[in-house]
């Protein structure tokens, strides 16, 4: 991995581009541009995430690796997001491994430095939490897709997502790699790719994939592609929720305390009422007591 420290880095990542000028300027001195290579591991499952990444042209796969070595892709991160989202949720480890699927540039920052800015800026928290929601939608929809849809439809969805992230209809991926990401046999990918090729939707030669008919590929894809894409667009348009300042939080806390006091008074009144009812019940029980024990006569 090549690292380049530059005073002014181009903003090609949507998360960085959505930051306010003040937020980005505070992070900029700590950002480093890197060139990511295919197969490079950015973090491993259950190991500390020391850096987070904001890809530009590169694509990163988040995969679950089983004990027997089998893998399945849980999510894809490109210029739309950030690699290492669990750190903003308070955990510097996760159950997935992140490795580079398509080479290209990215920006990285040390996890501790990003967390420091998160603790300072509520707006940045809102931005990254919205992205985390987007990624969660992708992960859950991918799970449903892998369980319910044919390989051909899943392959069409996956190729469209990759094309969106690299912003190109031409990219390099082997069938063996695609099979691992889709958790299926290589022969299944070969058959599906051949069908897409025969219908003129894609061409495939020596690992280079060209999307020739995007609208046709979208029609072939399952609904998961449009659902993920539409939800991403919706969340990008949602503004951050306003963050309460210290005074507002204290007023809110005071109101909650007053409410709690009122509830305690109400609870005390109910307890007194309950005590009165218990006294009345006790009087009625004494009036109806049997002159002998039921247990002794069973």
mmCIF file of C-alpha atoms in Angstrom:
data_model
loop_
_atom_site.group_PDB
_atom_site.id
_atom_site.type_symbol
_atom_site.label_atom_id
_atom_site.label_comp_id
_atom_site.label_asym_id
_atom_site.label_seq_id
_atom_site.Cartn_x
_atom_site.Cartn_y
_atom_site.Cartn_z
ATOM 1 C CA UNK A 1 0.000 0.000 0.000
ATOM 2 C CA UNK A 2 1.439 3.338 -1.045
ATOM 3 C CA UNK A 3 0.831 6.328 1.250
ATOM 4 C CA UNK A 4 0.897 9.943 0.093
ATOM 5 C CA UNK A 5 0.597 12.852 2.531
ATOM 6 C CA UNK A 6 -0.719 15.902 0.751
ATOM 7 C CA UNK A 7 -1.882 19.244 2.169
ATOM 8 C CA UNK A 8 -4.949 19.368 -0.088
ATOM 9 C CA UNK A 9 -6.515 16.055 -1.069
ATOM 10 C CA UNK A 10 -9.220 15.831 -3.752
ATOM 11 C CA UNK A 11 -12.638 14.946 -2.348
ATOM 12 C CA UNK A 12 -13.938 11.967 -4.315
ATOM 13 C CA UNK A 13 -15.755 10.204 -1.487
ATOM 14 C CA UNK A 14 -19.421 10.975 -0.837
ATOM 15 C CA UNK A 15 -19.057 10.927 2.950
ATOM 16 C CA UNK A 16 -16.175 13.390 2.892
ATOM 17 C CA UNK A 17 -18.047 15.499 0.348
ATOM 18 C CA UNK A 18 -21.122 15.659 2.602
ATOM 19 C CA UNK A 19 -19.153 17.039 5.563
ATOM 20 C CA UNK A 20 -19.361 20.703 6.437
ATOM 21 C CA UNK A 21 -16.354 22.827 5.568
ATOM 22 C CA UNK A 22 -15.440 23.141 9.253
ATOM 23 C CA UNK A 23 -15.631 19.378 9.822
ATOM 24 C CA UNK A 24 -13.513 18.564 6.796
ATOM 25 C CA UNK A 25 -10.912 21.200 7.626
ATOM 26 C CA UNK A 26 -10.453 19.738 11.105
ATOM 27 C CA UNK A 27 -9.963 16.241 9.630
ATOM 28 C CA UNK A 28 -7.906 17.250 6.581
ATOM 29 C CA UNK A 29 -4.513 17.488 8.349
ATOM 30 C CA UNK A 30 -4.912 13.878 9.492
ATOM 31 C CA UNK A 31 -6.100 12.392 6.174
ATOM 32 C CA UNK A 32 -3.669 10.332 4.126
ATOM 33 C CA UNK A 33 -4.168 9.265 0.526
ATOM 34 C CA UNK A 34 -3.336 5.626 -0.134
ATOM 35 C CA UNK A 35 -3.281 3.321 -3.132
ATOM 36 C CA UNK A 36 -5.052 0.061 -2.318
ATOM 37 C CA UNK A 37 -4.106 -3.150 -4.125
ATOM 38 C CA UNK A 38 -6.335 -6.123 -4.976
ATOM 39 C CA UNK A 39 -6.466 -8.627 -2.129
ATOM 40 C CA UNK A 40 -5.071 -6.218 0.449
ATOM 41 C CA UNK A 41 -6.626 -6.745 3.890
ATOM 42 C CA UNK A 42 -7.631 -3.521 5.640
ATOM 43 C CA UNK A 43 -8.731 -5.221 8.844
ATOM 44 C CA UNK A 44 -9.388 -8.781 9.956
ATOM 45 C CA UNK A 45 -12.357 -10.194 11.845
ATOM 46 C CA UNK A 46 -12.110 -9.800 15.620
ATOM 47 C CA UNK A 47 -8.912 -7.739 15.392
ATOM 48 C CA UNK A 48 -8.606 -4.015 16.221
ATOM 49 C CA UNK A 49 -9.539 -1.559 13.472
ATOM 50 C CA UNK A 50 -6.660 0.910 13.633
ATOM 51 C CA UNK A 51 -7.639 2.951 10.556
ATOM 52 C CA UNK A 52 -10.843 3.762 8.729
ATOM 53 C CA UNK A 53 -10.952 4.281 4.966
ATOM 54 C CA UNK A 54 -12.925 6.506 2.613
ATOM 55 C CA UNK A 55 -12.499 4.879 -0.826
ATOM 56 C CA UNK A 56 -12.265 6.870 -4.046
ATOM 57 C CA UNK A 57 -11.963 4.510 -7.022
ATOM 58 C CA UNK A 58 -11.252 1.390 -4.981
ATOM 59 C CA UNK A 59 -13.881 -1.170 -3.938
ATOM 60 C CA UNK A 60 -13.710 -3.006 -0.614
ATOM 61 C CA UNK A 61 -15.586 -6.199 0.249
ATOM 62 C CA UNK A 62 -16.786 -6.983 3.756
ATOM 63 C CA UNK A 63 -16.767 -10.769 3.986
ATOM 64 C CA UNK A 64 -17.590 -13.427 6.550
ATOM 65 C CA UNK A 65 -14.990 -16.205 6.570
ATOM 66 C CA UNK A 66 -15.971 -19.572 8.039
ATOM 67 C CA UNK A 67 -13.664 -22.033 9.806
ATOM 68 C CA UNK A 68 -13.562 -24.250 6.717
ATOM 69 C CA UNK A 69 -12.357 -21.313 4.624
ATOM 70 C CA UNK A 70 -15.621 -20.659 2.780
ATOM 71 C CA UNK A 71 -16.550 -17.014 2.348
ATOM 72 C CA UNK A 72 -19.608 -14.908 1.604
ATOM 73 C CA UNK A 73 -19.783 -11.198 0.986
ATOM 74 C CA UNK A 74 -21.891 -9.243 3.470
ATOM 75 C CA UNK A 75 -21.392 -5.789 1.985
ATOM 76 C CA UNK A 76 -19.545 -3.608 -0.521
ATOM 77 C CA UNK A 77 -17.994 -0.211 0.164
ATOM 78 C CA UNK A 78 -16.894 2.181 -2.545
ATOM 79 C CA UNK A 79 -16.826 5.952 -2.931
ATOM 80 C CA UNK A 80 -20.266 5.980 -1.302
ATOM 81 C CA UNK A 81 -19.041 5.152 2.177
ATOM 82 C CA UNK A 82 -16.532 4.296 4.850
ATOM 83 C CA UNK A 83 -14.704 1.093 5.761
ATOM 84 C CA UNK A 84 -14.742 0.470 9.520
ATOM 85 C CA UNK A 85 -18.193 1.756 10.528
ATOM 86 C CA UNK A 86 -18.282 -0.251 13.763
ATOM 87 C CA UNK A 87 -15.865 2.218 15.368
ATOM 88 C CA UNK A 88 -18.569 4.887 15.410
ATOM 89 C CA UNK A 89 -20.812 2.447 17.287
ATOM 90 C CA UNK A 90 -18.260 2.051 20.071
ATOM 91 C CA UNK A 91 -16.532 -1.139 18.900
ATOM 92 C CA UNK A 92 -13.129 -1.334 17.224
ATOM 93 C CA UNK A 93 -13.650 -4.961 16.160
ATOM 94 C CA UNK A 94 -16.224 -6.754 14.020
ATOM 95 C CA UNK A 95 -17.002 -10.208 12.666
ATOM 96 C CA UNK A 96 -16.137 -9.377 9.048
ATOM 97 C CA UNK A 97 -12.848 -9.044 7.192
ATOM 98 C CA UNK A 98 -12.366 -6.093 4.833
ATOM 99 C CA UNK A 99 -10.243 -6.638 1.761
ATOM 100 C CA UNK A 100 -9.749 -4.792 -1.499
ATOM 101 C CA UNK A 101 -11.824 -6.099 -4.389
ATOM 102 C CA UNK A 102 -10.832 -3.511 -7.019
ATOM 103 C CA UNK A 103 -7.615 -1.514 -6.772
ATOM 104 C CA UNK A 104 -7.643 2.257 -6.577
ATOM 105 C CA UNK A 105 -7.120 5.235 -4.335
ATOM 106 C CA UNK A 106 -8.608 5.895 -0.927
ATOM 107 C CA UNK A 107 -8.226 8.251 1.997
ATOM 108 C CA UNK A 108 -7.524 6.869 5.460
ATOM 109 C CA UNK A 109 -7.390 8.269 8.973
ATOM 110 C CA UNK A 110 -6.421 6.789 12.318
ATOM 111 C CA UNK A 111 -9.425 5.519 14.218
ATOM 112 C CA UNK A 112 -8.599 7.486 17.373
ATOM 113 C CA UNK A 113 -8.480 10.771 15.457
ATOM 114 C CA UNK A 114 -11.868 10.158 13.849
ATOM 115 C CA UNK A 115 -13.413 9.230 17.210
ATOM 116 C CA UNK A 116 -12.088 12.466 18.719
ATOM 117 C CA UNK A 117 -13.845 14.460 15.999
ATOM 118 C CA UNK A 118 -17.023 12.402 16.436
ATOM 119 C CA UNK A 119 -17.100 13.282 20.128
ATOM 120 C CA UNK A 120 -16.761 16.912 19.171
ATOM 121 C CA UNK A 121 -19.286 17.123 16.343
ATOM 122 C CA UNK A 122 -22.873 15.946 16.605
ATOM 123 C CA UNK A 123 -23.448 16.710 12.910
ATOM 124 C CA UNK A 124 -20.633 14.358 11.905
ATOM 125 C CA UNK A 125 -22.142 11.678 14.129
ATOM 126 C CA UNK A 126 -25.450 12.087 12.328
ATOM 127 C CA UNK A 127 -23.802 11.846 8.914
ATOM 128 C CA UNK A 128 -21.886 8.657 9.740
ATOM 129 C CA UNK A 129 -24.857 7.069 11.504
ATOM 130 C CA UNK A 130 -26.979 7.637 8.395
ATOM 131 C CA UNK A 131 -24.313 5.910 6.339
ATOM 132 C CA UNK A 132 -24.248 3.042 8.847
ATOM 133 C CA UNK A 133 -27.992 2.698 8.337
ATOM 134 C CA UNK A 134 -27.445 2.570 4.569
ATOM 135 C CA UNK A 135 -24.814 -0.136 4.933
ATOM 136 C CA UNK A 136 -27.109 -2.132 7.215
ATOM 137 C CA UNK A 137 -29.831 -1.976 4.560
ATOM 138 C CA UNK A 138 -27.366 -3.300 1.988
ATOM 139 C CA UNK A 139 -26.244 -6.132 4.282
ATOM 140 C CA UNK A 140 -29.773 -7.276 5.162
ATOM 141 C CA UNK A 141 -30.998 -7.020 1.567
ATOM 142 C CA UNK A 142 -27.965 -8.994 0.366
ATOM 143 C CA UNK A 143 -28.821 -11.710 2.878
ATOM 144 C CA UNK A 144 -32.364 -11.917 1.540
ATOM 145 C CA UNK A 145 -31.115 -11.867 -2.052
ATOM 146 C CA UNK A 146 -28.637 -14.717 -1.555
ATOM 147 C CA UNK A 147 -31.367 -16.817 0.050
ATOM 148 C CA UNK A 148 -34.255 -16.158 -2.318
ATOM 149 C CA UNK A 149 -33.048 -15.298 -5.813
ATOM 150 C CA UNK A 150 -31.394 -17.150 -8.680
ATOM 151 C CA UNK A 151 -27.678 -16.849 -9.382
ATOM 152 C CA UNK A 152 -28.364 -14.979 -12.624
ATOM 153 C CA UNK A 153 -30.440 -12.308 -10.885
ATOM 154 C CA UNK A 154 -27.958 -12.040 -8.025
ATOM 155 C CA UNK A 155 -25.067 -11.692 -10.480
ATOM 156 C CA UNK A 156 -26.893 -8.930 -12.351
ATOM 157 C CA UNK A 157 -27.513 -7.054 -9.085
ATOM 158 C CA UNK A 158 -23.916 -7.459 -7.987
ATOM 159 C CA UNK A 159 -22.462 -6.232 -11.310
ATOM 160 C CA UNK A 160 -24.697 -3.156 -11.206
ATOM 161 C CA UNK A 161 -23.591 -2.316 -7.658
ATOM 162 C CA UNK A 162 -19.923 -2.638 -8.636
ATOM 163 C CA UNK A 163 -20.437 -0.444 -11.714
ATOM 164 C CA UNK A 164 -22.114 2.215 -9.575
ATOM 165 C CA UNK A 165 -19.226 2.256 -7.113
ATOM 166 C CA UNK A 166 -16.408 2.422 -9.681
ATOM 167 C CA UNK A 167 -18.495 4.736 -11.901
ATOM 168 C CA UNK A 168 -17.601 2.665 -14.941
ATOM 169 C CA UNK A 169 -19.206 -0.116 -16.970
ATOM 170 C CA UNK A 170 -15.836 -1.856 -17.393
ATOM 171 C CA UNK A 171 -13.947 -3.569 -14.566
ATOM 172 C CA UNK A 172 -11.843 -6.642 -13.858
ATOM 173 C CA UNK A 173 -13.157 -9.551 -11.765
ATOM 174 C CA UNK A 174 -12.573 -13.281 -12.048
ATOM 175 C CA UNK A 175 -15.407 -15.800 -11.996
ATOM 176 C CA UNK A 176 -13.752 -17.591 -9.093
ATOM 177 C CA UNK A 177 -13.808 -14.410 -7.049
ATOM 178 C CA UNK A 178 -17.429 -13.642 -7.980
ATOM 179 C CA UNK A 179 -18.440 -17.161 -6.924
ATOM 180 C CA UNK A 180 -16.876 -16.624 -3.493
ATOM 181 C CA UNK A 181 -18.665 -13.307 -3.039
ATOM 182 C CA UNK A 182 -22.033 -14.755 -4.065
ATOM 183 C CA UNK A 183 -21.482 -17.945 -2.027
ATOM 184 C CA UNK A 184 -22.096 -20.266 -4.959
ATOM 185 C CA UNK A 185 -20.188 -22.653 -7.223
ATOM 186 C CA UNK A 186 -17.985 -21.273 -9.972
ATOM 187 C CA UNK A 187 -19.895 -23.324 -12.546
ATOM 188 C CA UNK A 188 -23.070 -21.504 -11.506
ATOM 189 C CA UNK A 189 -21.415 -18.124 -12.113
ATOM 190 C CA UNK A 190 -20.074 -19.308 -15.472
ATOM 191 C CA UNK A 191 -23.531 -20.419 -16.625
ATOM 192 C CA UNK A 192 -25.169 -17.200 -15.431
ATOM 193 C CA UNK A 193 -22.479 -15.023 -17.056
ATOM 194 C CA UNK A 194 -22.854 -16.948 -20.331
ATOM 195 C CA UNK A 195 -26.610 -16.319 -20.340
ATOM 196 C CA UNK A 196 -26.087 -12.598 -19.727
ATOM 197 C CA UNK A 197 -23.484 -12.558 -22.488
ATOM 198 C CA UNK A 198 -25.699 -14.376 -25.022
ATOM 199 C CA UNK A 199 -28.501 -11.848 -24.456
ATOM 200 C CA UNK A 200 -26.087 -8.977 -25.091
ATOM 201 C CA UNK A 201 -26.148 -7.527 -21.573
ATOM 202 C CA UNK A 202 -22.461 -8.049 -20.799
ATOM 203 C CA UNK A 203 -19.247 -9.205 -22.409
ATOM 204 C CA UNK A 204 -16.709 -11.185 -20.442
ATOM 205 C CA UNK A 205 -13.167 -12.012 -21.529
ATOM 206 C CA UNK A 206 -10.165 -12.945 -19.380
ATOM 207 C CA UNK A 207 -11.658 -11.383 -16.272
ATOM 208 C CA UNK A 208 -12.668 -8.094 -17.899
ATOM 209 C CA UNK A 209 -16.397 -7.422 -17.638
ATOM 210 C CA UNK A 210 -18.154 -4.878 -19.837
ATOM 211 C CA UNK A 211 -21.771 -3.930 -19.211
ATOM 212 C CA UNK A 212 -23.261 -3.455 -22.683
ATOM 213 C CA UNK A 213 -26.965 -3.098 -21.880
ATOM 214 C CA UNK A 214 -27.479 -1.519 -18.490
ATOM 215 C CA UNK A 215 -31.268 -1.204 -18.715
ATOM 216 C CA UNK A 216 -31.524 -4.862 -19.685
ATOM 217 C CA UNK A 217 -29.264 -5.830 -16.796
ATOM 218 C CA UNK A 218 -31.458 -3.826 -14.424
ATOM 219 C CA UNK A 219 -34.532 -5.650 -15.725
ATOM 220 C CA UNK A 220 -32.781 -8.988 -15.181
ATOM 221 C CA UNK A 221 -31.631 -8.041 -11.695
ATOM 222 C CA UNK A 222 -33.859 -8.749 -8.729
ATOM 223 C CA UNK A 223 -35.674 -5.946 -6.935
ATOM 224 C CA UNK A 224 -32.882 -5.828 -4.344
ATOM 225 C CA UNK A 225 -30.766 -3.565 -6.554
ATOM 226 C CA UNK A 226 -33.423 -0.850 -6.913
ATOM 227 C CA UNK A 227 -34.377 -1.124 -3.233
ATOM 228 C CA UNK A 228 -30.787 -0.550 -2.098
ATOM 229 C CA UNK A 229 -30.218 2.230 -4.626
ATOM 230 C CA UNK A 230 -33.472 4.067 -3.782
ATOM 231 C CA UNK A 231 -32.851 3.834 -0.049
ATOM 232 C CA UNK A 232 -29.315 5.156 -0.469
ATOM 233 C CA UNK A 233 -30.670 8.144 -2.417
ATOM 234 C CA UNK A 234 -33.332 8.791 0.219
ATOM 235 C CA UNK A 235 -30.915 8.746 3.120
ATOM 236 C CA UNK A 236 -28.487 11.051 1.336
ATOM 237 C CA UNK A 237 -31.266 13.640 1.136
ATOM 238 C CA UNK A 238 -32.157 13.409 4.856
ATOM 239 C CA UNK A 239 -30.549 16.230 6.868
ATOM 240 C CA UNK A 240 -28.800 15.519 10.140
ATOM 241 C CA UNK A 241 -30.992 15.733 13.216
ATOM 242 C CA UNK A 242 -30.284 18.841 15.318
ATOM 243 C CA UNK A 243 -28.021 18.152 18.268
ATOM 244 C CA UNK A 244 -29.072 19.628 21.612
ATOM 245 C CA UNK A 245 -26.572 21.889 23.298
ATOM 246 C CA UNK A 246 -25.622 21.420 26.943
ATOM 247 C CA UNK A 247 -28.270 23.862 28.218
ATOM 248 C CA UNK A 248 -31.033 22.165 26.262
ATOM 249 C CA UNK A 249 -29.942 18.755 27.515
ATOM 250 C CA UNK A 250 -29.961 20.038 31.119
ATOM 251 C CA UNK A 251 -33.460 21.515 30.661
ATOM 252 C CA UNK A 252 -34.610 18.231 29.181
ATOM 253 C CA UNK A 253 -33.072 16.321 32.066
ATOM 254 C CA UNK A 254 -34.799 18.641 34.553
ATOM 255 C CA UNK A 255 -38.153 18.102 32.862
ATOM 256 C CA UNK A 256 -37.644 14.352 32.973
ATOM 257 C CA UNK A 257 -36.756 14.572 36.674
ATOM 258 C CA UNK A 258 -39.947 16.585 37.364
ATOM 259 C CA UNK A 259 -41.921 14.011 35.403
ATOM 260 C CA UNK A 260 -40.291 11.234 37.403
ATOM 261 C CA UNK A 261 -41.226 13.017 40.643
ATOM 262 C CA UNK A 262 -44.836 13.306 39.501
ATOM 263 C CA UNK A 263 -44.886 9.625 38.629
ATOM 264 C CA UNK A 264 -43.455 8.787 42.069
ATOM 265 C CA UNK A 265 -46.201 10.830 43.745
ATOM 266 C CA UNK A 266 -48.782 9.050 41.639
ATOM 267 C CA UNK A 267 -47.241 5.709 42.539
ATOM 268 C CA UNK A 268 -47.444 6.644 46.230
ATOM 269 C CA UNK A 269 -51.130 7.491 45.851
ATOM 270 C CA UNK A 270 -51.742 4.177 44.125
ATOM 271 C CA UNK A 271 -49.889 2.358 46.903
ATOM 272 C CA UNK A 272 -52.085 4.064 49.525
ATOM 273 C CA UNK A 273 -55.172 3.063 47.545
ATOM 274 C CA UNK A 274 -53.868 -0.487 47.263
ATOM 275 C CA UNK A 275 -53.312 -0.552 51.038
ATOM 276 C CA UNK A 276 -56.903 0.547 51.654
ATOM 277 C CA UNK A 277 -58.188 -2.145 49.340
ATOM 278 C CA UNK A 278 -56.034 -4.757 51.113
ATOM 279 C CA UNK A 279 -57.491 -3.671 54.471
ATOM 280 C CA UNK A 280 -60.994 -3.984 53.069
ATOM 281 C CA UNK A 281 -60.176 -7.390 51.590
ATOM 282 C CA UNK A 282 -58.784 -8.508 54.942
ATOM 283 C CA UNK A 283 -62.028 -7.513 56.689
ATOM 284 C CA UNK A 284 -64.095 -9.436 54.135
ATOM 285 C CA UNK A 285 -61.840 -12.490 54.556
ATOM 286 C CA UNK A 286 -62.340 -12.443 58.329
ATOM 287 C CA UNK A 287 -66.111 -12.265 57.806
ATOM 288 C CA UNK A 288 -66.018 -15.361 55.551
ATOM 289 C CA UNK A 289 -63.349 -17.426 57.356
ATOM 290 C CA UNK A 290 -64.125 -21.134 57.598
ATOM 291 C CA UNK A 291 -64.022 -22.492 61.191
ATOM 292 C CA UNK A 292 -61.457 -25.095 60.055
ATOM 293 C CA UNK A 293 -58.478 -25.406 57.754
ATOM 294 C CA UNK A 294 -59.262 -26.598 54.223
ATOM 295 C CA UNK A 295 -55.826 -28.221 53.900
ATOM 296 C CA UNK A 296 -56.415 -30.408 56.916
ATOM 297 C CA UNK A 297 -59.641 -31.712 55.457
ATOM 298 C CA UNK A 298 -58.533 -32.470 51.883
#
